[in-house]
CSV table of C-alpha atoms and ligand atoms in Angstrom, one decimal:
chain,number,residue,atom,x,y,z
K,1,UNK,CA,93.4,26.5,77.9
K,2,UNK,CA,94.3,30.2,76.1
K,3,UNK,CA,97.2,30.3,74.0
K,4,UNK,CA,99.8,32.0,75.1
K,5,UNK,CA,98.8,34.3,71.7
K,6,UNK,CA,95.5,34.6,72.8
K,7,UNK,CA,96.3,35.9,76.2
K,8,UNK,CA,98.6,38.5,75.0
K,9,UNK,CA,96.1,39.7,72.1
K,10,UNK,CA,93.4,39.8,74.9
K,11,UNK,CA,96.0,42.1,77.0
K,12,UNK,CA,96.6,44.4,74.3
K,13,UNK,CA,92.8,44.9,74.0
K,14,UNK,CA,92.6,45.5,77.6
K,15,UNK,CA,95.4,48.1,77.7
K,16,UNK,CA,93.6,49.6,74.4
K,17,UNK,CA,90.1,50.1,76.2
K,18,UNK,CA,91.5,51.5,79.1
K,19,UNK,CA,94.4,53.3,77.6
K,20,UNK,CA,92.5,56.8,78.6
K,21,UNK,CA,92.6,55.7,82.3
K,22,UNK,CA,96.8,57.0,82.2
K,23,UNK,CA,95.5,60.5,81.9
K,24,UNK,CA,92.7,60.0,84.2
K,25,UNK,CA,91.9,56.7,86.3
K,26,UNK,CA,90.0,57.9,88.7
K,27,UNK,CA,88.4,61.0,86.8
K,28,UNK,CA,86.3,63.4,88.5
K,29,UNK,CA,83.2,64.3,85.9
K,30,UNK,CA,83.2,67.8,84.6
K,31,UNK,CA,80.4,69.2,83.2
K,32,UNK,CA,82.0,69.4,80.0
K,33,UNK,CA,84.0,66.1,78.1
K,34,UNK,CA,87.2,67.7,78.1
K,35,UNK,CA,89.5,65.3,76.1
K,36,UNK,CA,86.9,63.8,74.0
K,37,UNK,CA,85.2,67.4,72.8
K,38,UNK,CA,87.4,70.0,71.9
K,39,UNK,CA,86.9,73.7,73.5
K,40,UNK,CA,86.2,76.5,71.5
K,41,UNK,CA,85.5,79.4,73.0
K,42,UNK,CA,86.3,83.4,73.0
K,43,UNK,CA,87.7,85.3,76.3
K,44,UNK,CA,85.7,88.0,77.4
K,45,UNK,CA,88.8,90.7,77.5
K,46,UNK,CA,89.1,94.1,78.4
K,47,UNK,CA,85.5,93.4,80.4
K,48,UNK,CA,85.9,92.7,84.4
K,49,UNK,CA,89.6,93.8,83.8
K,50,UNK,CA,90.6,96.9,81.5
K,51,UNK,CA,93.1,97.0,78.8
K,52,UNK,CA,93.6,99.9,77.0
K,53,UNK,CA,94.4,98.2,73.8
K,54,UNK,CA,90.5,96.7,74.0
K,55,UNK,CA,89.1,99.7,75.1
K,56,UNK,CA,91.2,102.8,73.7
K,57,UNK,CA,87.9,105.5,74.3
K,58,UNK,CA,87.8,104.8,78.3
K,59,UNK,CA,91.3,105.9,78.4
K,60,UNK,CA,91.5,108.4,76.2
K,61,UNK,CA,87.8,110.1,78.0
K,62,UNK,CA,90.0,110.3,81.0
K,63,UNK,CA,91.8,113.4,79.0
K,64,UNK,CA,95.0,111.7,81.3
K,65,UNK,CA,98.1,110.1,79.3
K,66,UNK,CA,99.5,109.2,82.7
K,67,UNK,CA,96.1,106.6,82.9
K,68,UNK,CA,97.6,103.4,81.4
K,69,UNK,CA,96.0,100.1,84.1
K,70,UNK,CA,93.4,100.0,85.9
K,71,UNK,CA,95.8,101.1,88.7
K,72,UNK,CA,95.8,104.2,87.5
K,73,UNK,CA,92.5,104.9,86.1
K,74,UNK,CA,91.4,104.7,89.4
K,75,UNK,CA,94.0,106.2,91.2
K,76,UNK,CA,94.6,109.2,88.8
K,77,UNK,CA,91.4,110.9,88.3
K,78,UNK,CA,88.1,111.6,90.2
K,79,UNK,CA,86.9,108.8,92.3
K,80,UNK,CA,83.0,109.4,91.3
K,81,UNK,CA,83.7,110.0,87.6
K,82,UNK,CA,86.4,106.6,87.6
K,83,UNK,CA,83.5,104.8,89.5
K,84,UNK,CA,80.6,105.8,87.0
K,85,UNK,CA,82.7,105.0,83.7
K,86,UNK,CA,83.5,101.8,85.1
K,87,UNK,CA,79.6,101.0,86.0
K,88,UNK,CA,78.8,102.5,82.9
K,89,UNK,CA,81.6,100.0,81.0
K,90,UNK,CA,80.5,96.9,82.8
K,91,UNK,CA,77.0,97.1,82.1
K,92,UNK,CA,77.1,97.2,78.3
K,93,UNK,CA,80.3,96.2,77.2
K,94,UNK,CA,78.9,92.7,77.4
K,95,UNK,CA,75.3,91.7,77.9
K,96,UNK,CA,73.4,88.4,77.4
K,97,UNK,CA,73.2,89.6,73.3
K,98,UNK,CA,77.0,88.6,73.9
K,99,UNK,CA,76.5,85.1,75.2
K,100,UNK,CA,73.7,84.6,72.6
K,101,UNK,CA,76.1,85.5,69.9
K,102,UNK,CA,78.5,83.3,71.2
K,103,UNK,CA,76.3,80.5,71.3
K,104,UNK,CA,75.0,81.1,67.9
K,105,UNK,CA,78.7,81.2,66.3
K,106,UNK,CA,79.1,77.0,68.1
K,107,UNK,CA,81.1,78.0,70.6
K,108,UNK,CA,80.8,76.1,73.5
K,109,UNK,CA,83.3,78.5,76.0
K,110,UNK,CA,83.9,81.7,77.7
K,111,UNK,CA,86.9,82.7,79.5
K,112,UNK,CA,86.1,85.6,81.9
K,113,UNK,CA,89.3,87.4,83.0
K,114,UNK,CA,89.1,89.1,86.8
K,115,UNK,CA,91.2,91.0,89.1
K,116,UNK,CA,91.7,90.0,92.6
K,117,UNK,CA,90.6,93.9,93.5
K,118,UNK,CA,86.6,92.6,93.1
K,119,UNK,CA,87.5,90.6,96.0
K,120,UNK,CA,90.2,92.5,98.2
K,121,UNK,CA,91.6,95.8,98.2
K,122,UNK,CA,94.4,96.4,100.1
K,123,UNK,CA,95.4,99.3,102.2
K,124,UNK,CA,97.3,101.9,99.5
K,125,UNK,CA,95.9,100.2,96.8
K,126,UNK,CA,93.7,102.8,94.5
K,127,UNK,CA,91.5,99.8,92.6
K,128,UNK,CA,87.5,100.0,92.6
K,129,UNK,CA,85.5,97.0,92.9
K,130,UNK,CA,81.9,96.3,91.9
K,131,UNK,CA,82.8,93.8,89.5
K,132,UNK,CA,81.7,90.4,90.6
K,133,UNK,CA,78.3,91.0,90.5
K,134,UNK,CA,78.6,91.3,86.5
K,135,UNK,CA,80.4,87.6,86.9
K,136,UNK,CA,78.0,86.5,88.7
K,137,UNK,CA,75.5,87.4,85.6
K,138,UNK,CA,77.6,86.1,82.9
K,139,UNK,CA,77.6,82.9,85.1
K,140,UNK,CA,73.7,82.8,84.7
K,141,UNK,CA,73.7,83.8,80.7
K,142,UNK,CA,76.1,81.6,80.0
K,143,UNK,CA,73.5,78.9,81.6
K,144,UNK,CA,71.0,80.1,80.0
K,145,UNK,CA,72.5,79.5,76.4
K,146,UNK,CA,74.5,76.6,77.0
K,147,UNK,CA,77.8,78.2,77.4
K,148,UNK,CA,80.7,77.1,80.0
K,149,UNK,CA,82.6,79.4,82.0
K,150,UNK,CA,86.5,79.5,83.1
K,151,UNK,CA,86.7,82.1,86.0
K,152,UNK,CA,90.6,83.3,85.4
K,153,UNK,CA,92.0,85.2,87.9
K,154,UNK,CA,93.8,87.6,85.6
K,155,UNK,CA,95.8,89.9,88.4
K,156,UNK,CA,97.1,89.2,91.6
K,157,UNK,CA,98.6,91.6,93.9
K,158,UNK,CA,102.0,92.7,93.2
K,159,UNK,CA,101.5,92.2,90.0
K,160,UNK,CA,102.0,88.3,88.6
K,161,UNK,CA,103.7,90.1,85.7
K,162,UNK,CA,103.8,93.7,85.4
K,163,UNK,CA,101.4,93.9,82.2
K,164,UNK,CA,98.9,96.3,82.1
K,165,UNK,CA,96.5,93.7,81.9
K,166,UNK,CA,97.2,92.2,85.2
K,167,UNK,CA,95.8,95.4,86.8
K,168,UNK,CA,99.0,97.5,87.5
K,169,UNK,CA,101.9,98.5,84.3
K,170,UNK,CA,105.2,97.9,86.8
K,171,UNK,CA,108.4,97.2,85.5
K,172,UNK,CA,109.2,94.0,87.5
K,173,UNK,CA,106.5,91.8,88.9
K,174,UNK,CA,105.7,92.1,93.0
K,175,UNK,CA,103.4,89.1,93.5
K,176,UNK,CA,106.0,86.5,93.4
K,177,UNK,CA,108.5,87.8,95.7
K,178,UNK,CA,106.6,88.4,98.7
K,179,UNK,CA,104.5,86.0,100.9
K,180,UNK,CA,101.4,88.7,102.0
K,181,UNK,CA,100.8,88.7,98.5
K,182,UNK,CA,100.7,85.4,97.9
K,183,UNK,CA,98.8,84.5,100.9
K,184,UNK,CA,96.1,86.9,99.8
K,185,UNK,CA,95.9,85.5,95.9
K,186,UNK,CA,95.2,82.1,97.9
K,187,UNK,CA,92.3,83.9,99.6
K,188,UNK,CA,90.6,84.8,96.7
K,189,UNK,CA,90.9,81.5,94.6
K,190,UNK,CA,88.9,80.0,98.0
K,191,UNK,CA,86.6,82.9,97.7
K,192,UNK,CA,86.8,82.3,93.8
K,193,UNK,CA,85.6,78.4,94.3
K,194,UNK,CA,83.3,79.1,97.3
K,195,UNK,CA,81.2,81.6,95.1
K,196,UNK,CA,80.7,79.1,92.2
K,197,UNK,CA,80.6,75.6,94.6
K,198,UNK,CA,76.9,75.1,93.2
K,199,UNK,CA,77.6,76.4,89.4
K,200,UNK,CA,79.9,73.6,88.4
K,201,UNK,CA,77.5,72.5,86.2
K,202,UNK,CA,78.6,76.0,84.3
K,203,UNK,CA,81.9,77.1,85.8
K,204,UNK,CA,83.6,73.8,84.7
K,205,UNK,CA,87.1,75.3,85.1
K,206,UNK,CA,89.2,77.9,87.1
K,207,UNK,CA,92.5,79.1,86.2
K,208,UNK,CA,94.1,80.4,89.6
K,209,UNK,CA,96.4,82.8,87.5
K,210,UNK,CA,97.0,84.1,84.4
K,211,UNK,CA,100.3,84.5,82.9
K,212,UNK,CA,102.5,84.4,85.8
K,213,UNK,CA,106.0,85.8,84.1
K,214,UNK,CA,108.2,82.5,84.6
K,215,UNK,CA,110.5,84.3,82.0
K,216,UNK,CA,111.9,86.6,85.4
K,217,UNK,CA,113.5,83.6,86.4
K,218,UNK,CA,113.7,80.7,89.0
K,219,UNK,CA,112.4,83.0,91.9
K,220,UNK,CA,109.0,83.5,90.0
K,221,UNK,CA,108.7,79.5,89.0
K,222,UNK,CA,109.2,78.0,92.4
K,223,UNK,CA,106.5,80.3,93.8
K,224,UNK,CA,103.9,79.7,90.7
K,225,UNK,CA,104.4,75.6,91.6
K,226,UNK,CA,103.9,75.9,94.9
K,227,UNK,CA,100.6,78.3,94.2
K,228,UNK,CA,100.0,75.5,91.5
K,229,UNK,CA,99.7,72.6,94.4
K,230,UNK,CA,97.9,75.3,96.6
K,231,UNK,CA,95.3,76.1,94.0
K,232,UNK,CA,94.6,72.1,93.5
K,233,UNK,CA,93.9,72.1,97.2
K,234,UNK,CA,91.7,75.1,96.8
K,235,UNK,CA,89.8,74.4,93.7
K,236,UNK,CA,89.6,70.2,94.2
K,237,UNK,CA,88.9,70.3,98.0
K,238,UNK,CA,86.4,73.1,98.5
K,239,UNK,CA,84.0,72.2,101.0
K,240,UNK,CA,86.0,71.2,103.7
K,241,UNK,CA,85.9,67.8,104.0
K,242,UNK,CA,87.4,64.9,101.5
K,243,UNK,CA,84.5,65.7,99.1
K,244,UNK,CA,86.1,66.7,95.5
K,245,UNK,CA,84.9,69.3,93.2
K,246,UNK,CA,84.1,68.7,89.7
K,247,UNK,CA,86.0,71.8,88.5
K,248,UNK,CA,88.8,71.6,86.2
K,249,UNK,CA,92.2,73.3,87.3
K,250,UNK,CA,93.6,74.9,84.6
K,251,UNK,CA,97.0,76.0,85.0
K,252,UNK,CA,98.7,78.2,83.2
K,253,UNK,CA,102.6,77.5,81.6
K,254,UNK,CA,104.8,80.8,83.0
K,255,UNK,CA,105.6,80.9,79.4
K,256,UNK,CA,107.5,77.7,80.0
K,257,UNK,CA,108.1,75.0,77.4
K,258,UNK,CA,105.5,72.5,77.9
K,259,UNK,CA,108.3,70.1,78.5
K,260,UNK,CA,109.4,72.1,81.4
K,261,UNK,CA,105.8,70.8,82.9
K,262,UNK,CA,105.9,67.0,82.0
K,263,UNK,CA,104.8,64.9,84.6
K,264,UNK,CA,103.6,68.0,86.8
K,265,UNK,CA,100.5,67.4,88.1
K,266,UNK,CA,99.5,64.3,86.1
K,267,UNK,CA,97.2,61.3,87.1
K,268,UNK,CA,96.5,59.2,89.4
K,269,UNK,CA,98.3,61.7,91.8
K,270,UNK,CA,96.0,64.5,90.5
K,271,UNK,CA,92.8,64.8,88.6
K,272,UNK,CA,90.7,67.1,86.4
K,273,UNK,CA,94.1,69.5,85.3
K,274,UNK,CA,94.4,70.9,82.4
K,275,UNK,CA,97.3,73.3,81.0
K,276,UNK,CA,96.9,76.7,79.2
K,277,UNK,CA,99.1,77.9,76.8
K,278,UNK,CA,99.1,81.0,75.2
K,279,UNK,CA,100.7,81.2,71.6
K,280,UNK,CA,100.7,84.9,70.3
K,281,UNK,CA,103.5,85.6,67.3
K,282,UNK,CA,104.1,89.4,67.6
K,283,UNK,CA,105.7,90.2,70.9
K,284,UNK,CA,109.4,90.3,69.0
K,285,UNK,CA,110.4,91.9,66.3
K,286,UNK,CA,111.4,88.3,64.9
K,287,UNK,CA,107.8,87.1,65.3
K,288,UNK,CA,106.2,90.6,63.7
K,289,UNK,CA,109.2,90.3,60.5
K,290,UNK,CA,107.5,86.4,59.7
K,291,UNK,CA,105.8,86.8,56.4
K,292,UNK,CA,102.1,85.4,56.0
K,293,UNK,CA,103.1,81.9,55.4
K,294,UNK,CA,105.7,81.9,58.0
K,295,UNK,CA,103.3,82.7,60.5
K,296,UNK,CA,101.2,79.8,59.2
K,297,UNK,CA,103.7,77.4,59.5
K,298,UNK,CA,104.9,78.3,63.0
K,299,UNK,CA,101.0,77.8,64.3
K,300,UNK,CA,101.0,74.9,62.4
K,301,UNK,CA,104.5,73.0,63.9
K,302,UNK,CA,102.8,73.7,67.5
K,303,UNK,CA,100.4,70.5,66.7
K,304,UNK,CA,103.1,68.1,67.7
K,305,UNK,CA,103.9,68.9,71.4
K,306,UNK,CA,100.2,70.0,71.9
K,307,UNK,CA,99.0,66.6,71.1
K,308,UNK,CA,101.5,64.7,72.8
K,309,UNK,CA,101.6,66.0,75.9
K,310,UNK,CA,100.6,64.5,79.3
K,311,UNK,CA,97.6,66.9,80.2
K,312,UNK,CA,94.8,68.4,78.1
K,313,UNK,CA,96.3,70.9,77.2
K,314,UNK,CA,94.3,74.2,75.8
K,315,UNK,CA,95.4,77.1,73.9
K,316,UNK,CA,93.6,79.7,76.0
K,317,UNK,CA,94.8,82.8,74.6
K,318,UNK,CA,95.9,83.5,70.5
K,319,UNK,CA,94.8,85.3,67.8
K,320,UNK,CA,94.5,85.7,63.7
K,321,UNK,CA,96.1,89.5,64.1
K,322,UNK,CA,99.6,89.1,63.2
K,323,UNK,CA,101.3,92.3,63.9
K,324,UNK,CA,101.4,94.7,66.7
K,325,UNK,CA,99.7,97.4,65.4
K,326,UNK,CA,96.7,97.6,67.4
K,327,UNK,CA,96.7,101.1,69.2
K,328,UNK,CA,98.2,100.6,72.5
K,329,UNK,CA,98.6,96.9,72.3
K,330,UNK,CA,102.3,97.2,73.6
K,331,UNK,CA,100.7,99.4,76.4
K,332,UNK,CA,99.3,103.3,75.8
K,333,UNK,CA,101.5,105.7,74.9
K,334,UNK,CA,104.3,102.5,73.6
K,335,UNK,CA,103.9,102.1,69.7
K,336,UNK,CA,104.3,99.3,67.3
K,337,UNK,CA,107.3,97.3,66.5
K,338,UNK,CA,105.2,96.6,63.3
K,339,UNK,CA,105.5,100.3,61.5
K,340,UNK,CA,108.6,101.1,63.9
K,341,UNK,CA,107.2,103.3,66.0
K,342,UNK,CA,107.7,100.9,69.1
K,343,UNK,CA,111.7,101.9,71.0
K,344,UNK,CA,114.6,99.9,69.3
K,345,UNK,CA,112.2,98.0,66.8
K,346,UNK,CA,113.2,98.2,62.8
K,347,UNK,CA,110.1,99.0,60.7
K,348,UNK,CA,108.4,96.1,58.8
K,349,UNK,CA,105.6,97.8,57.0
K,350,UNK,CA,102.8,100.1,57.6
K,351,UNK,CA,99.8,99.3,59.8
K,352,UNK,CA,97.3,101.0,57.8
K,353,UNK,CA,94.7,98.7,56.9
K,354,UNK,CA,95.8,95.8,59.2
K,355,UNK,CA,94.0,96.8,62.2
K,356,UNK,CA,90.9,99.3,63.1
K,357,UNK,CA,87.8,99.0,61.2
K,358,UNK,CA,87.7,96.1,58.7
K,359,UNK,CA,86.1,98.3,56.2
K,360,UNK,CA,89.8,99.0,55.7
K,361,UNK,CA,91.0,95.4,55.2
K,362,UNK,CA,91.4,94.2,51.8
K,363,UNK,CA,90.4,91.2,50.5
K,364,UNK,CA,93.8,89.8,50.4
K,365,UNK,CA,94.5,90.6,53.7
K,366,UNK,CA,91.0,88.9,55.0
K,367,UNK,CA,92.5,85.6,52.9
K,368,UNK,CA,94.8,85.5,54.9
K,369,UNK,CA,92.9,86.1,58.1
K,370,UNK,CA,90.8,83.2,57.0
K,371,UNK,CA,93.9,80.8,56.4
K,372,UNK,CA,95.7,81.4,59.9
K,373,UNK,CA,92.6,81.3,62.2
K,374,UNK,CA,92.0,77.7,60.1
K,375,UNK,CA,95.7,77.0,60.8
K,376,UNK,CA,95.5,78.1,64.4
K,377,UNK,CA,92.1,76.0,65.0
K,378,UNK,CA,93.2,73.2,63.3
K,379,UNK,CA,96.4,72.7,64.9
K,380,UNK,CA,95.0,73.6,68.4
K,381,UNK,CA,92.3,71.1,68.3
K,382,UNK,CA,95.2,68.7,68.2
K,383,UNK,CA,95.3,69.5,71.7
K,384,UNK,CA,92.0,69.5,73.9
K,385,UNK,CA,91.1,73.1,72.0
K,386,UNK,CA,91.1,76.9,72.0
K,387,UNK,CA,90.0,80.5,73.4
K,388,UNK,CA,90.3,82.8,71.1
K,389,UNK,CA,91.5,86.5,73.0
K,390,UNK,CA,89.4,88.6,72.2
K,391,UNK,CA,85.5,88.4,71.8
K,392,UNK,CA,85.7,91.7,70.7
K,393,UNK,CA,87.8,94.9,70.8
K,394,UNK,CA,86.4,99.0,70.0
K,395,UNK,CA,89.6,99.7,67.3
K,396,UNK,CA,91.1,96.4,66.5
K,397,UNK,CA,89.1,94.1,64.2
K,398,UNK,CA,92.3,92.0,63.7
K,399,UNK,CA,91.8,90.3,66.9
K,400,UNK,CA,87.9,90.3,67.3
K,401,UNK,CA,85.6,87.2,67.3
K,402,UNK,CA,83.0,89.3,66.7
K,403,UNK,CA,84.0,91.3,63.6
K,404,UNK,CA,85.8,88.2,61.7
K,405,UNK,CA,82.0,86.6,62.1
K,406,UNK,CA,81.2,90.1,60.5
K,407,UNK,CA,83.6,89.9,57.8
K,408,UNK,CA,83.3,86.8,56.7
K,409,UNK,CA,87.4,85.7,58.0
K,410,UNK,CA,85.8,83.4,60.6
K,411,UNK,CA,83.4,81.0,60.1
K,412,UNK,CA,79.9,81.1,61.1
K,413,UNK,CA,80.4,77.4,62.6
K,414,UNK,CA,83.8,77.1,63.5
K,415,UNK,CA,84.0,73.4,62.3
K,416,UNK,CA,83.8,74.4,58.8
K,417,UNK,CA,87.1,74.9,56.5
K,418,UNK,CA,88.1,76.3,53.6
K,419,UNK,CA,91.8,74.9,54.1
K,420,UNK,CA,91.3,72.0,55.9
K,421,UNK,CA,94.9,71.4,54.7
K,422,UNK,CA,96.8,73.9,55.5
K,423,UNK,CA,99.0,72.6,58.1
K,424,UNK,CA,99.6,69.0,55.8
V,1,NAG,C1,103.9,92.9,100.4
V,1,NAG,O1,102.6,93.1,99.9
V,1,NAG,C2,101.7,93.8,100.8
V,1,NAG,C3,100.4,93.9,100.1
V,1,NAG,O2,99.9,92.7,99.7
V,1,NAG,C4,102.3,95.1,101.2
V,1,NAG,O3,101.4,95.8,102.1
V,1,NAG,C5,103.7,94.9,101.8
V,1,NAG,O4,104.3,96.2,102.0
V,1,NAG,C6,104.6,94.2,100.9
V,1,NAG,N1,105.8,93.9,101.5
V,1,NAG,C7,107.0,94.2,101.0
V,1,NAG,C8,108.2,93.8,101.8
V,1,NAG,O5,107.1,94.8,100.0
């Protein structure tokens, strides 16, 4: 006979064994472990979707200050010449050298941002297309050096947020508000999984939209959850049939509080979702006054709710710049609430020598680098793990992967720390 003691201990091991099952009892098998590995990775930005803040010398060549999106840089100059800087743009600004890089530096993730204009163009809408067969490479490079790929549909039509990064700078989103719009976003997530139904063994996650802005209000939330349970159906049930996918749906937060999301989506309902979060801290002029060790701390005091909460959760978008002084980060022809020059802002400091060319970055400055991409890893690994935005930029070594490899701020291997207590 087992003690009543017994029994109860044996329980407890029991419910310790299987205590992963509660985020996942009936798990579908992505090609990567997500939970038990952590993501590290780089986005591929201002690539398959322009921004001019990534890629200053494509707007400026247009000799238009009207060009801001890739709305306009289409619409606002000659078809051919938009058409051949584009082609010209996709095929070098990242090549298989990228992917090898990538793979060298022990990353084990790229995030590739696209428009839904490589898919559908609308009547009256000015975009060129031509960019999925350059996805549809990177899929292959990233195979062929180990790599994993999140397809993240970055703009939707109407505009999911009105940045210029979604395609189209408006002042109030479109996409949420009306149905056509919506309908047509769900076409091209099933075109999006379709595409990729045999690559899952490299596309182990699609993100149905980036950044929807949850911050307009109620309006724009009810419509991103019901796209949310749409894009399950879409990217878990592609072929038809009861078959599952292996793909990972990774959804993004509407710049919600996680908390707003508890419970959303979670197993044994659902399988194989994941959030994204984005944490950036110089979009207010509170977040761009912090001093260097406030900005530490405040990456730091993120571990708490990113380890706690009730789906892997993955910091898909951040950076070690902290200020807004990139040229035309806050859109071209807005300045920088950084050095003032941004409308209503109250001047911090100059930006000379904390963005451009690290040639002009003291050693001080790349310190600090150093000690808030450790803070930011370290905490963010106390989730299920991080994208670093952006792989690399033409004027704004700040915020490239690349250059902090170059300069020495970012490790060669990103497992290895200088301040491996920084956030204790
Ligand atoms: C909704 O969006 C479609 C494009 O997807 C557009 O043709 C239509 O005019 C829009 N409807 C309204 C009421 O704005």
């Amino acid at each position: 006979m087992v003690s009543l003691k017994a029994a109860l201990s044996s329980a407890s091991v029991l419910v310790a064994l299987f205590a992963p099952a509660a985020l996942a009892d009936n798990p579908i098998n992505p090609s990567f472990p997500y939970g038990s590995t952590k993501v590290r990775g780089v986005n591929l930005g201002g690539w398959l979707v322009l921004e001019p803040w990534i890629t200053p010398s494509l707007f400026e060549n247009t000799g238009n200050t009207a060009i801001v999106d890739e709305w306009t840089f289409d619409q606002d100059q000659n078809r051919q010449t938009a058409l051949s800087a584009l082609q010209n743009h996709w095929n070098t600004w990242v090549t298989e050298q990228d992917f090898i890089d990538i793979a060298a530096a022990g990353l084990n993730h790229v995030r590739i941002p696209i428009g839904y204009w490589a898919f559908d163009v609308g009547p009256g809408e000015p975009y060129i297309s031509g960019q999925l067969p350059y996805l549809q490479k990177a899929v292959g490079w990233a195979r062929n050096h180990g790599l994993k790929v999140i397809v993240d549909l970055h703009g939707a039509p109407g505009s999911q947020n009105g940045f210029d990064n979604s395609g189209h700078r408006i002042s109030f989103p479109q996409w949420h508000s009306n149905s056509t719009n919506i309908a047509r976003t769900n076409a091209v997530l099933k075109t999006i999984t379709s595409l990729f139904i045999n690559d899952q063994d490299v596309v182990s996650v699609i993100a149905p939209l980036n950044e929807p802005a949850g911050f307009d209000g109620s309006d724009v939330l009810s419509a991103v959850r019901q796209y949310w349970y749409d894009s399950y159906g879409n990217i878990r049930f592609p072929y038809g049939t009861s078959q599952q996918s292996n793909t990972v749906v990774l959804l993004h937060d509407a710049f919600q509080p996680l908390s707003y999301w508890s419970g959303f989506q979670t197993a044994p309902n659902w399988q194989g979702v994941a959030m994204d979060t984005h944490i950036y801290q110089m979009f207010s002029q509170d977040e761009v006054s912090r001093s260097n060790q406030q900005h530490i701390d405040a990456a730091c005091a993120y571990g708490s709710s990113l380890s706690s909460f009730d789906l892997w959760t993955i910091v898909g978008e951040w950076t070690p710049a902290a200020t807004d002084c990139a040229t035309y980060l806050n859109g071209r022809g807005v300045g920088a609430r950084y050095d003032g020059s941004y409308a209503g802002s109250s001047r911090v400091g100059s930006c000379t020598g904390l963005t451009g060319s690290r040639s002009s970055f003291s050693s001080s400055y790349k310190t600090f680098l150093r000690q808030y991409w450790e803070a930011q890893t370290i905490t963010y690994e106390k989730g299920a793990g991080w994208i670093q935005w952006t792989w690399k930029a033409e004027r704004a070594d700040d915020w490239s992967y690349q250059a902090g490899l170059a300069g020495g701020w970012i490790p060669q291997n990103p497992t290895q720390r200088q301040y491996p207590n920084i956030c204790n």
